PDB file of C-alpha atoms in Angstrom:
ATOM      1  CA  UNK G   1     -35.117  87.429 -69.029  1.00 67.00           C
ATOM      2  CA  UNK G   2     -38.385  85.916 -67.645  1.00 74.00           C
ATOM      3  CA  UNK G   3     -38.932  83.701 -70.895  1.00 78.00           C
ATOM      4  CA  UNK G   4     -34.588  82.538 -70.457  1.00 78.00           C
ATOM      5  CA  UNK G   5     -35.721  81.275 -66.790  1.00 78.00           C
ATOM      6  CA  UNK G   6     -38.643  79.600 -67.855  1.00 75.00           C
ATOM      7  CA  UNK G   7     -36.946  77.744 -70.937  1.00 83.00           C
ATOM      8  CA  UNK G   8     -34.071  76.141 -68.950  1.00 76.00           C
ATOM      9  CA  UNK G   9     -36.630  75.330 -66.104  1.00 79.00           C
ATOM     10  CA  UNK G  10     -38.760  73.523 -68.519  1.00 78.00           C
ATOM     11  CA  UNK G  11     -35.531  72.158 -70.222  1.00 77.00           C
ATOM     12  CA  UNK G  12     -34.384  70.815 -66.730  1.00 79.00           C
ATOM     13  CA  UNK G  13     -37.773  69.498 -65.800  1.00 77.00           C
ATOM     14  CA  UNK G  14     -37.767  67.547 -68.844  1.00 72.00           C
ATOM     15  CA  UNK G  15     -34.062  66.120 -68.454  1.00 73.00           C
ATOM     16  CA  UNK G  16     -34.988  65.263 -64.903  1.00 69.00           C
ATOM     17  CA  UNK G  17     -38.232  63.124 -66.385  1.00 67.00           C
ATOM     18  CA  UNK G  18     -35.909  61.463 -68.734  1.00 63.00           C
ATOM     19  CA  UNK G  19     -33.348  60.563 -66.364  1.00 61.00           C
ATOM     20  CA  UNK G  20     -36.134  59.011 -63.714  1.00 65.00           C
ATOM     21  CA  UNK G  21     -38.293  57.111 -66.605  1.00 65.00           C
ATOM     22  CA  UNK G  22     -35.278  55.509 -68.491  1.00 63.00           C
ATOM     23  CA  UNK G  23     -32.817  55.461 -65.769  1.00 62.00           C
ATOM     24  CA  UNK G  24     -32.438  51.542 -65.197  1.00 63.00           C
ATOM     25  CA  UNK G  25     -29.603  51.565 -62.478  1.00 59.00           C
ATOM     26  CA  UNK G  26     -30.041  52.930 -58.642  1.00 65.00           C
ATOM     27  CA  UNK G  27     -27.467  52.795 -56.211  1.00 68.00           C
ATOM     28  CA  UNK G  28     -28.519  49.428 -54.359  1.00 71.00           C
ATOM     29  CA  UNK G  29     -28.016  47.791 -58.045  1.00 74.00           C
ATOM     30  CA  UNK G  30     -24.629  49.684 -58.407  1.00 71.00           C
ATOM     31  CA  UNK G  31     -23.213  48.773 -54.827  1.00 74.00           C
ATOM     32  CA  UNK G  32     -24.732  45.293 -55.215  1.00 76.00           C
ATOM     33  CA  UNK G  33     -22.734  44.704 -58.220  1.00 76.00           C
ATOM     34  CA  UNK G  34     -19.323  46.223 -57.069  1.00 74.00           C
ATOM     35  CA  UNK G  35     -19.746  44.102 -53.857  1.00 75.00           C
ATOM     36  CA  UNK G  36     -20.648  40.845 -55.973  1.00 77.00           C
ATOM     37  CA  UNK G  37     -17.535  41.952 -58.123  1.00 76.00           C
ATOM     38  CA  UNK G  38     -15.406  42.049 -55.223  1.00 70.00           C
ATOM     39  CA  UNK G  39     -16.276  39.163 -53.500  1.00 71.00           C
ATOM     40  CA  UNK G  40     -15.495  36.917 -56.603  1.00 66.00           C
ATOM     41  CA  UNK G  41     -12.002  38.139 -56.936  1.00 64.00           C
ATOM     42  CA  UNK G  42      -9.704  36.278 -54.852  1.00 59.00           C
ATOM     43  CA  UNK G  43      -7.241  37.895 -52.451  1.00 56.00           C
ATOM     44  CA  UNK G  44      -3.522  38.157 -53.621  1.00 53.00           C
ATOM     45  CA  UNK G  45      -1.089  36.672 -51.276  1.00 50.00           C
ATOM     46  CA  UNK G  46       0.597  40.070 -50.333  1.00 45.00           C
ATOM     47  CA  UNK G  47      -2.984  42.090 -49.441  1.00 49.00           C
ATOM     48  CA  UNK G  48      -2.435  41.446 -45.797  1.00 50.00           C
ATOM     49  CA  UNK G  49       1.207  41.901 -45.805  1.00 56.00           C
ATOM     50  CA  UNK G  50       2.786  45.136 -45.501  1.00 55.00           C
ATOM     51  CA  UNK G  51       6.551  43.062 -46.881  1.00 60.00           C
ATOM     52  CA  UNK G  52       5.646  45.325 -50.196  1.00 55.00           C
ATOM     53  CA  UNK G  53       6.023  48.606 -48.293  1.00 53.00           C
ATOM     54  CA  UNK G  54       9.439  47.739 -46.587  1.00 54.00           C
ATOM     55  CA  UNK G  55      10.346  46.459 -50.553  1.00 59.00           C
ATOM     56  CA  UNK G  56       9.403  50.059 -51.678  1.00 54.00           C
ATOM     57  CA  UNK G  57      10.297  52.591 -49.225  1.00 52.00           C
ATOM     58  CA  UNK G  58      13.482  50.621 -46.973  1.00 52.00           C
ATOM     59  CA  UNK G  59      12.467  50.540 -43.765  1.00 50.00           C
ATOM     60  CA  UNK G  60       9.290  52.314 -42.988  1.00 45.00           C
ATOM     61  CA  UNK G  61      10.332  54.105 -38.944  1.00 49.00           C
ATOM     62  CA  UNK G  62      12.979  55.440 -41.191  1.00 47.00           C
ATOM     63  CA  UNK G  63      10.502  56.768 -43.778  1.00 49.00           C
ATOM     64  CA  UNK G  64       8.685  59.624 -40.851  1.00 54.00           C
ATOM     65  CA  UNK G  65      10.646  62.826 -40.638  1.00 55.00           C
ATOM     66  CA  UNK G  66      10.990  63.925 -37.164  1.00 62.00           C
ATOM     67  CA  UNK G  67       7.924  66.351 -36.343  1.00 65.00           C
ATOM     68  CA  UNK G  68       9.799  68.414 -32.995  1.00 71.00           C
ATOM     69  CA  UNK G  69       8.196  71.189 -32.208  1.00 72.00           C
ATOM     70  CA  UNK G  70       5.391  71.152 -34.065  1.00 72.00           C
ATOM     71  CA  UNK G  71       2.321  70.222 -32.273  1.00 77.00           C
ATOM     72  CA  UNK G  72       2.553  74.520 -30.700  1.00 81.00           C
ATOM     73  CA  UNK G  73       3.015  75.463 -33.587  1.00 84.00           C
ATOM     74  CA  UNK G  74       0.011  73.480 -35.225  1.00 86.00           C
ATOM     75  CA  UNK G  75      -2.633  74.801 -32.213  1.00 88.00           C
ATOM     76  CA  UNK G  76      -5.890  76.767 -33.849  1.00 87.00           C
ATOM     77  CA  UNK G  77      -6.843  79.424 -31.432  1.00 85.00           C
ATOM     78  CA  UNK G  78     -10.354  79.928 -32.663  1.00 82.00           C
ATOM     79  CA  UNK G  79     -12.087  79.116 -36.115  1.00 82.00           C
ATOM     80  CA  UNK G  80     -14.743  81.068 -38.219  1.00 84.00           C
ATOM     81  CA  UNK G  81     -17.941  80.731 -36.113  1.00 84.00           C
ATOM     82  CA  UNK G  82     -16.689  78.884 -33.167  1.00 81.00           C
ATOM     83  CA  UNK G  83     -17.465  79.995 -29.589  1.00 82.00           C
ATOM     84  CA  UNK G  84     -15.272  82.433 -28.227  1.00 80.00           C
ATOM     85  CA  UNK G  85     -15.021  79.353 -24.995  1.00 80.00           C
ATOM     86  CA  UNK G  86     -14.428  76.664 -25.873  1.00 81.00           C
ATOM     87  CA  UNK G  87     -12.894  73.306 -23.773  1.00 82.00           C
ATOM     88  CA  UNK G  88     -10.850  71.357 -25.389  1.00 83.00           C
ATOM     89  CA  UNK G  89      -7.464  71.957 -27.299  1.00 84.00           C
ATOM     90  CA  UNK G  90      -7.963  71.594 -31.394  1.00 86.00           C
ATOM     91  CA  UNK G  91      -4.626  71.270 -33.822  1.00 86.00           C
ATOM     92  CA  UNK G  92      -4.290  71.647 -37.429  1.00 85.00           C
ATOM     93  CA  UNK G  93      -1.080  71.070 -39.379  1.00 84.00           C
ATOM     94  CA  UNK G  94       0.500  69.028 -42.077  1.00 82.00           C
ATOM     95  CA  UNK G  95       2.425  65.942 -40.954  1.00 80.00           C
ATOM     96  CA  UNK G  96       5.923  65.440 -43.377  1.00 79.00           C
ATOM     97  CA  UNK G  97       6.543  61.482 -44.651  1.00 79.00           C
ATOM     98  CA  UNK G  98       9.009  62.655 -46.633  1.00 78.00           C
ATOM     99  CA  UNK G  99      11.229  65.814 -46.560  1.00 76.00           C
ATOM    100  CA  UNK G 100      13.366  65.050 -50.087  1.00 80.00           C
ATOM    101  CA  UNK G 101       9.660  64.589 -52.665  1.00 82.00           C
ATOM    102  CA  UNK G 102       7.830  67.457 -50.286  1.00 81.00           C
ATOM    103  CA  UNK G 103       4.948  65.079 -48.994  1.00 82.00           C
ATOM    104  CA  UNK G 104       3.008  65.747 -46.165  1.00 82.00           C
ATOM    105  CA  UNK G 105      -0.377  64.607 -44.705  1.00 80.00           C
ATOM    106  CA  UNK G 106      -2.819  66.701 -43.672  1.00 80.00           C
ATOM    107  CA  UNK G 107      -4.813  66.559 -39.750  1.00 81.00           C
ATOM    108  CA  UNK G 108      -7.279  68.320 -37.762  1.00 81.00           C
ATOM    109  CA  UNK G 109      -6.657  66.425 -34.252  1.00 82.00           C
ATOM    110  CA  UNK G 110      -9.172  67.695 -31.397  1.00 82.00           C
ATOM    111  CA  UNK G 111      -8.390  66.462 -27.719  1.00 82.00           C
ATOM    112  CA  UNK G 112     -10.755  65.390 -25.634  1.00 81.00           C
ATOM    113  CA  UNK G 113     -11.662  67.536 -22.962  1.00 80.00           C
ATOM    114  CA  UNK G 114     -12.522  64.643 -20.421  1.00 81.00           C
ATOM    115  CA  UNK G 115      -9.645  62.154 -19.692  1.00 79.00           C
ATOM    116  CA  UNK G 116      -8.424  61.631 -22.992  1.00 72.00           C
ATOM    117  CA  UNK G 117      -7.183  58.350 -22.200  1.00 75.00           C
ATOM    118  CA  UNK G 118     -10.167  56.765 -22.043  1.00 80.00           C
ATOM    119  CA  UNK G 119     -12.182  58.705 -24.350  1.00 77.00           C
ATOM    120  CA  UNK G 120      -9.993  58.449 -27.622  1.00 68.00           C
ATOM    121  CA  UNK G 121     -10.602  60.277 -30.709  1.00 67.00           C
ATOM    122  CA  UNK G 122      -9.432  58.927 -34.334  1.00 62.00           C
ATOM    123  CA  UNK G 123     -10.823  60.855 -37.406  1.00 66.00           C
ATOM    124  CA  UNK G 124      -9.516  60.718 -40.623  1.00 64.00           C
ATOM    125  CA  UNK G 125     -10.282  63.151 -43.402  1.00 63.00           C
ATOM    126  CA  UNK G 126      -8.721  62.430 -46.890  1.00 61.00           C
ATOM    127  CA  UNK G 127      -7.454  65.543 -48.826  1.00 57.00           C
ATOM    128  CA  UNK G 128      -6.487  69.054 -47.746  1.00 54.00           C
ATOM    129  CA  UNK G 129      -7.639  71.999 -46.064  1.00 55.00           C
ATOM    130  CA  UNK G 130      -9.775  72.827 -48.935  1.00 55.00           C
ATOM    131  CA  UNK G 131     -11.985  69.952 -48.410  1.00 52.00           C
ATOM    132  CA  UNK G 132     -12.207  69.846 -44.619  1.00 50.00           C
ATOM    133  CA  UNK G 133     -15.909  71.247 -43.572  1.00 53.00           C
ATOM    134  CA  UNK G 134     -15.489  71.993 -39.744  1.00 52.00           C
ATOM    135  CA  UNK G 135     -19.125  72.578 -39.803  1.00 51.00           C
ATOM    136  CA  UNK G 136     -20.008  68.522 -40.121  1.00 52.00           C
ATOM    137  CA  UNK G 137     -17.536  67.771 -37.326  1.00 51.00           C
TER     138      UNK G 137
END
């Protein structure tokens, strides 16, 4: 078992040289490039319009299904590892943008707990509940 370990510890160590001697591209190079990439392309006339959404969906306040009664509903009481106290109210849910295909967005939405109109909070995590980590919030 000992000599297993040791192989694929030498076999990594020895990938890991290979991969920092001939490894020509870093990330500065790679984000340099896709910027320099970008820049050169020029903008199509409709990527500040939102006309194409209207074209595709009809009229987009038509396109959000009504959400009544849901924000109770959505409220987290307390979460693995949180404080029993805690002072501020914290919501989790999925918002529907259309009933008929079954597609919903996903939000964690915490309110402020001091005057919430002046001390706004917009976060926006991409994916589902799988990939949220409450710990880096």
């Amino acid at each position: 078992m000992k000599g297993v370990a040791c192989t694929w510890m030498l076999l990594s160590m020895c990938l890991l040289g290979h991969l920092i001697i001939y490894g020509e591209a870093n990330e500065a190079e790679v984000l340099g490039d896709f910027l320099k990439s970008r820049l050169s392309k020029k903008p199509s006339p409709t990527m500040h319009s939102w006309a194409w959404l209207n074209e595709k969906t009809g009229n987009y306040p038509n396109y959000i299904q009504p959400q009544d009664g849901s924000m109770e509903a959505d409220k987290i009481g307390a979460l693995p590892g949180q404080p029993n106290v805690v002072d501020f109210n914290h919501y989790s849910g999925y918002v529907t943008v259309d009933s008929k295909a079954g597609r919903a967005l996903f939000y964690y939405f915490a309110e402020s707990p001091n005057n919430s109109s002046t001390n706004p909070l917009v976060l926006w995590l991409n994916g589902g509940m799988v990939i949220v980590n409450y710990q880096s919030l």
